[in-house]
Coordinates of C-alpha atoms in Angstrom, one line a residue:
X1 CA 101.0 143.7 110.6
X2 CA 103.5 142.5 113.3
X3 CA 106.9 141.7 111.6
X4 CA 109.1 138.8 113.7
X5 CA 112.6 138.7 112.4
X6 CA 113.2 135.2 114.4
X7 CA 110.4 133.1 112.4
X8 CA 112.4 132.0 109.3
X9 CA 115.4 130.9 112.3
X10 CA 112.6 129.2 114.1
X11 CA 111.6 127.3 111.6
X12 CA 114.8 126.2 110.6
X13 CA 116.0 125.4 114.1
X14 CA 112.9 123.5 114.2
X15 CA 113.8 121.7 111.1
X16 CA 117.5 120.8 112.2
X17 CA 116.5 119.9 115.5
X18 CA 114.4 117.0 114.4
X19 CA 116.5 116.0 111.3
X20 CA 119.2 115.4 113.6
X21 CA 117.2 113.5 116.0
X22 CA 115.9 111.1 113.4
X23 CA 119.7 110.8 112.3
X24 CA 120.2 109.8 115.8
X25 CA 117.7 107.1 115.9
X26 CA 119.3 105.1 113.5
X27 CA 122.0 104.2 115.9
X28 CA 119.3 103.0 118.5
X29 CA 118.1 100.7 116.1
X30 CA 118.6 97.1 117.6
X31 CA 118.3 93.2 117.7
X32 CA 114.3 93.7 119.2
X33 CA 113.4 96.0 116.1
X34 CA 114.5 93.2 113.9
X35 CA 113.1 90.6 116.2
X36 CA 109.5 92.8 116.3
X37 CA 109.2 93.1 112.2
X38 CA 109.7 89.3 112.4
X39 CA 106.8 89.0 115.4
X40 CA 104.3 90.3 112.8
X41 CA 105.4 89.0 110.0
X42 CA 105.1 85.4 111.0
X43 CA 101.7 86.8 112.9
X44 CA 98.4 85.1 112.0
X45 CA 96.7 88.0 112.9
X46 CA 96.7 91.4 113.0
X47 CA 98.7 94.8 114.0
X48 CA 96.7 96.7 116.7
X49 CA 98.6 100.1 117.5
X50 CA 97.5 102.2 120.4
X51 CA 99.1 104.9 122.3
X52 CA 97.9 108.1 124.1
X53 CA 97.6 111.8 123.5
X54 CA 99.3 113.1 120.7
X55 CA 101.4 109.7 120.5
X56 CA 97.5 107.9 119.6
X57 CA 97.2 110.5 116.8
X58 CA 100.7 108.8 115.6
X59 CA 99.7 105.6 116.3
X60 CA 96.8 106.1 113.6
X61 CA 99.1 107.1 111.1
X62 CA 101.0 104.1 111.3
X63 CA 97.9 102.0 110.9
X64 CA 97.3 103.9 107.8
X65 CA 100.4 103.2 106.4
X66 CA 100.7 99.6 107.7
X67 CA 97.4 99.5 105.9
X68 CA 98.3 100.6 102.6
X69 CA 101.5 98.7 102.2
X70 CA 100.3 95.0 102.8
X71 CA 100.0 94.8 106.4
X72 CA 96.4 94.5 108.6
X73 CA 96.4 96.9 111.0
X74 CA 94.1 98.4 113.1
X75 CA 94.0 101.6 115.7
X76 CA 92.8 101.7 118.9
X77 CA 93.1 104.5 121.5
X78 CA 94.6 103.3 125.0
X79 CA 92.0 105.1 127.2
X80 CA 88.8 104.0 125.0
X81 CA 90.8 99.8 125.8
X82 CA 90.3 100.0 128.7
X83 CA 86.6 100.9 128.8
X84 CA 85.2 98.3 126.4
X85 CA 87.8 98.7 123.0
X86 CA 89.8 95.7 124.1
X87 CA 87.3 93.4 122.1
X88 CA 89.4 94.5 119.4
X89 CA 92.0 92.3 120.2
X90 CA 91.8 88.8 118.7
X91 CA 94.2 86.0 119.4
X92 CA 97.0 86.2 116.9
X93 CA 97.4 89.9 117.2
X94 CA 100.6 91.8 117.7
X95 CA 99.9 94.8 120.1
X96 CA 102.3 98.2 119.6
X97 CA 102.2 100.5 122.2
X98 CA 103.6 103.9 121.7
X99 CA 104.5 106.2 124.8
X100 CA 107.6 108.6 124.9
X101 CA 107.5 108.2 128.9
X102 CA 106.0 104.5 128.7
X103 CA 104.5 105.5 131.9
X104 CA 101.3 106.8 131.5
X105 CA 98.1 105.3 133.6
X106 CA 96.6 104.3 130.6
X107 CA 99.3 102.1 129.9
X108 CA 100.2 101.1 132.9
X109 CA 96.8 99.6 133.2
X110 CA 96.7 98.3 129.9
X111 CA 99.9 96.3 129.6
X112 CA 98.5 93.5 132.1
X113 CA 95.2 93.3 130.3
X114 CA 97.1 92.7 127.1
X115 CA 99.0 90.2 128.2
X116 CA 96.8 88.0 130.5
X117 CA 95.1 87.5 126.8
X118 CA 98.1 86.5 125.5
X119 CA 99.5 89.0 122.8
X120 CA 102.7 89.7 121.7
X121 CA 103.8 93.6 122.5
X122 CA 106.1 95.8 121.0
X123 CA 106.6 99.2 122.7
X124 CA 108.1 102.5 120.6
X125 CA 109.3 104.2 123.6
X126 CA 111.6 106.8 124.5
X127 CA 112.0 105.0 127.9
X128 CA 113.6 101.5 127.5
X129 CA 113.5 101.1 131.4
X130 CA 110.0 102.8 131.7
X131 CA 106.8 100.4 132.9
X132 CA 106.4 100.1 129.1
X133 CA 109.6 99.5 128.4
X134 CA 110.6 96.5 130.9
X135 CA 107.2 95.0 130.4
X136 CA 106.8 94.6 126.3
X137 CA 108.1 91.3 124.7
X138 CA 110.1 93.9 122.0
X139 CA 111.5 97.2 122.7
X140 CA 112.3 99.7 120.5
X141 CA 114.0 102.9 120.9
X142 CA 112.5 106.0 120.0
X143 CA 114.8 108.2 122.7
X144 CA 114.9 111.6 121.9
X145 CA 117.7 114.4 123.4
X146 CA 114.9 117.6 123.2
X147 CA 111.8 118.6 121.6
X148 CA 111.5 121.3 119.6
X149 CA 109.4 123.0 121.9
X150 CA 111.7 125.6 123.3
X151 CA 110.3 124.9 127.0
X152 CA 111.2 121.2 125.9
X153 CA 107.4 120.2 126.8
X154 CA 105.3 119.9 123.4
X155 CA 105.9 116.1 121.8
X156 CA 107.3 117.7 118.7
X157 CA 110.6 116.1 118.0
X158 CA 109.5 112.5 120.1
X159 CA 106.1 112.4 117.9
X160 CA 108.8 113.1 114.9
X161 CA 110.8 110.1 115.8
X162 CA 107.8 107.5 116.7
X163 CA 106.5 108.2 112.8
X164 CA 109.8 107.7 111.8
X165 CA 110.0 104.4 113.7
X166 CA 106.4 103.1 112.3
X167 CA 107.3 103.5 109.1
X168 CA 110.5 101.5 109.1
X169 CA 108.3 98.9 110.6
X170 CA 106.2 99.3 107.5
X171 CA 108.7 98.9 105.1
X172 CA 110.3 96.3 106.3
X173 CA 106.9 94.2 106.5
X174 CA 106.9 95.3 102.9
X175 CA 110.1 93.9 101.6
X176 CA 109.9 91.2 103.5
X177 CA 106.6 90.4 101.8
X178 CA 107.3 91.8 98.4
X179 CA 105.0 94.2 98.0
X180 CA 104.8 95.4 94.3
X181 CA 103.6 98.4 92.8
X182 CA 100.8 96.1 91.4
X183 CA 100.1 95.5 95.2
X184 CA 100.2 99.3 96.3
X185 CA 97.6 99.7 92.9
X186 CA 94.9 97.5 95.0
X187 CA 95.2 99.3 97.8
X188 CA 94.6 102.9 96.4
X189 CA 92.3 102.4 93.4
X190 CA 90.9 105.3 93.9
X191 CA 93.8 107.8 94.5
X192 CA 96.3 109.3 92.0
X193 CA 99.2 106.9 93.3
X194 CA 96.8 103.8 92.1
X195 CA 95.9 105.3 88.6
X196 CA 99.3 105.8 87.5
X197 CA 99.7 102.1 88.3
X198 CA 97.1 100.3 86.9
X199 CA 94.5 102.9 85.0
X200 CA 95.3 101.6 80.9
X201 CA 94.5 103.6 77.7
X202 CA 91.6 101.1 76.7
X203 CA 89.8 102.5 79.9
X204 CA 90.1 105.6 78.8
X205 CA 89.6 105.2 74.8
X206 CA 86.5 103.2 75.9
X207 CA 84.7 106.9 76.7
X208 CA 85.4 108.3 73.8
X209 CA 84.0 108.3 70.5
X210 CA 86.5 107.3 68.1
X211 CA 86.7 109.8 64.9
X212 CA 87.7 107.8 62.1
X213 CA 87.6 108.7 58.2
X214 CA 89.4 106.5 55.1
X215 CA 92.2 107.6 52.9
X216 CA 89.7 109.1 50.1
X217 CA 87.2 111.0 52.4
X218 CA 87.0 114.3 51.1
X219 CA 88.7 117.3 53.7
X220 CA 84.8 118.3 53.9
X221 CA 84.0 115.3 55.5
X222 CA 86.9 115.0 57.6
X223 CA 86.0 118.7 59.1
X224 CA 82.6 117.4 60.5
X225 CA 84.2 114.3 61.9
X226 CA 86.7 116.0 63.5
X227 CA 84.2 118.8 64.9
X228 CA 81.7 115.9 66.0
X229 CA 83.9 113.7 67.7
X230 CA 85.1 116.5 69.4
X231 CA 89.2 114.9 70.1
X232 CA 91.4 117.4 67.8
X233 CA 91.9 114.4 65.2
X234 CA 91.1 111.7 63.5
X235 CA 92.4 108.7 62.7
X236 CA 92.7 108.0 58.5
X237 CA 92.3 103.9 58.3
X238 CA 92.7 101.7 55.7
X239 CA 91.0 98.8 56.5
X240 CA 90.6 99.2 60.1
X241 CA 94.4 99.7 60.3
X242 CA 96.1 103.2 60.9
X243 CA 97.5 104.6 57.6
X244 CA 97.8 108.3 58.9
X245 CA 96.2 111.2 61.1
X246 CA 94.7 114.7 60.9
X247 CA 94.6 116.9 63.3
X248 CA 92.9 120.5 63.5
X249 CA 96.0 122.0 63.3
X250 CA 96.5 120.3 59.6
X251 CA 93.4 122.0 58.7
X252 CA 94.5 125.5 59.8
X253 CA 97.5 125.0 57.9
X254 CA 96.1 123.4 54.9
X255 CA 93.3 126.2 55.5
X256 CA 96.1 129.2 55.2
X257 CA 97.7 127.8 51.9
X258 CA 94.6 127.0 50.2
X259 CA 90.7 128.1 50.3
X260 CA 89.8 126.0 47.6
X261 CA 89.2 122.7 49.5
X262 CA 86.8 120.4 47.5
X263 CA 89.2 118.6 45.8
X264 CA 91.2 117.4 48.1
X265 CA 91.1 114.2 50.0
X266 CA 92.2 113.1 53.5
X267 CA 95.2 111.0 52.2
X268 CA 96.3 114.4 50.9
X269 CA 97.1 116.3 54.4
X270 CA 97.2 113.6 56.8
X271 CA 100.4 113.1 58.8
X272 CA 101.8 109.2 58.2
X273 CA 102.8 107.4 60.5
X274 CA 101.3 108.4 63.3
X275 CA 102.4 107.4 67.1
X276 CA 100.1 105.3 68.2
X277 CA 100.0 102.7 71.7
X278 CA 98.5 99.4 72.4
X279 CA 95.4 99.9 74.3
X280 CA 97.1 97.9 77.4
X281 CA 99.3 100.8 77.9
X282 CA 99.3 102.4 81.1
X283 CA 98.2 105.7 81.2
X284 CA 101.2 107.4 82.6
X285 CA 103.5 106.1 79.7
X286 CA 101.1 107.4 77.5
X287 CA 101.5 110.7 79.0
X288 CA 104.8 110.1 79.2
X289 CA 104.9 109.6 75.4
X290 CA 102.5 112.9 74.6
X291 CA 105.1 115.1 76.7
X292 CA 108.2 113.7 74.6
X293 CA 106.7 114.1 71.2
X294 CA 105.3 117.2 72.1
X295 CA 101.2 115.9 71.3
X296 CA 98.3 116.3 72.6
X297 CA 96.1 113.1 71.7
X298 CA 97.4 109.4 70.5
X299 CA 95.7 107.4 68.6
X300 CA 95.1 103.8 70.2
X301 CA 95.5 100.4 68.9
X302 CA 93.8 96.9 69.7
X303 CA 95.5 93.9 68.2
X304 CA 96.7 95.5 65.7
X305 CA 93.9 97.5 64.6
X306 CA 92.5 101.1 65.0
X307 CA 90.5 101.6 69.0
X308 CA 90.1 104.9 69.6
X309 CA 91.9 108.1 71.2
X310 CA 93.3 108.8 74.3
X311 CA 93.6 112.8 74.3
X312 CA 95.8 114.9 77.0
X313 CA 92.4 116.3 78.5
X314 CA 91.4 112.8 79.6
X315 CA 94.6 112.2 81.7
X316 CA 94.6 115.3 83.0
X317 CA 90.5 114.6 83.9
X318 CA 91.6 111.0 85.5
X319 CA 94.2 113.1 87.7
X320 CA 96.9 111.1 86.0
X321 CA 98.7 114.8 86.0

């Protein structure tokens, strides 16, 4: 196998060279950025972001994250407008166009078309006097000295610096509509990100069988409900309200002091006290609580009253880990 001493310095070079670019964008930041987070904001419509090459493959990930984050947005790829995408264009939409030259053919030939129908532009560029440029209603700045690319030709560093720029956009829309995590939760149900912020115990507890015994059930008993519910433990109620809890490792300790079992009652080994959580919990803090106290189930509660058991297993099966 071919050894090359220069690919760790590569990389790195490659690393610094766009870190600093980014660092360098801040400064280009102007009036029109502002002016074009405001242009969609007080939009009726939608965001439509287009662009060319690998700068279209850019503009889709700034739909996605427009997307996720509370603002409609939709990507359509500048050669594919101007045979026949252009429908997707309604009235109240805000057109971005992304180009580092800003004078590609495609967009030359699409900038009229957009605006004989009206639309608001916004150009990322890294040409503020290109076609694109002069043309747009907002500019913004996405000038870059060099690409990584040693032969200074690969969009590398430029693609770098128009994510950077689509994603301030983003978050600015955010703030400015204030997007809470509740928000981001109904976006992403599905995903990891959305479980942590809205996935509660009571979903969870409601799976599971929920091993119970009373104060006087003899250990015997309390073996089999623990082995049929299949959770580790059980909860020990009085009443339908937690007195206490047993877990197999109280029987392997109460098994090592004592074989003689049959007189003794769950009240007699179970742990009191137990932590418990409200089955509104979140998930997470219940995981959060597991990993402080050093546990691997919790026993759940319901007005009061025993619901059930959310065990570590069951997070970890929800992807809440």
């Amino acid at each position: 196998m071919i050894k090359n001493k220069n690919i760790l310095q590569t990389a790195k070079e490659t690393i610094l060279i766009e870190a600093d670019a980014i660092k360098q964008l801040a400064d280009l930041v102007s009036e029109d950025f502002e002016n074009a987070v405001m242009c969609i904001y007080n939009s009726k419509g939608r965001v439509i972001v287009t662009g060319i090459g690998k700068s279209a493959n850019i503009a889709s990930k700034i739909v996605a994250t427009m997307n996720s984050t509370g603002t409609p947005a939709v990507f359509m790829h500048a050669a594919d407008a101007i045979h026949g995408d252009l429908g997707n264009i309604q009235k109240n939409d805000v057109v971005i166009c992304i180009s580092k030259s800003g004078n590609t053919p495609e967009i030359k030939v699409l900038l009229p078309l957009i605006k004989n129908y009206g639309n608001k532009i916004i150009a990322i560029t890294g040409n503020e006097t290109s076609f694109l440029g002069e043309h747009a209603d907002y500019t913004i700045s996405s000038y870059v000295e060099k690409e990584a690319c040693p032969n200074n030709l690969a969009p590398t560093t430029s693609t770098t610096a128009q994510l950077v720029i689509g994603d301030a956009l983003a978050i600015c829309l955010l703030n400015l509509k204030d997007f809470s995590s509740k928000d981001f939760a109904r976006y992403h149900p599905g995903g990891t990100l959305g479980k942590k912020l809205y996935l509660r115990v009571s979903e969870i507890a409601e799976k599971n069988e929920a091993p119970e015994v009373d104060k006087i059930t003899p250990i015997k008993d309390v073996i089999v409900e623990i082995s049929k519910k299949r959770l580790g433990t059980t909860a020990v109620t009085d009443n339908n309200e937690i007195a206490g809890i047993i877990t197999d490792g109280d029987i392997r300790r109460m098994l090592e002091k004592s074989t003689d079992i049959s007189s003794l009652r769950a009240q007699d080994i179970m742990s009191i006290d137990p932590i418990s959580v409200s089955s509104d919990t979140m998930a997470v803090n219940a995981l959060d609580i597991m990993q402080k106290n050093n546990i691997t189930q919790v026993l759940v509660t319901r007005d009061g009253k025993y619901a059930g058991v959310v065990h570590f297993h069951d997070l970890l099966k929800e992807g809440i880990i």
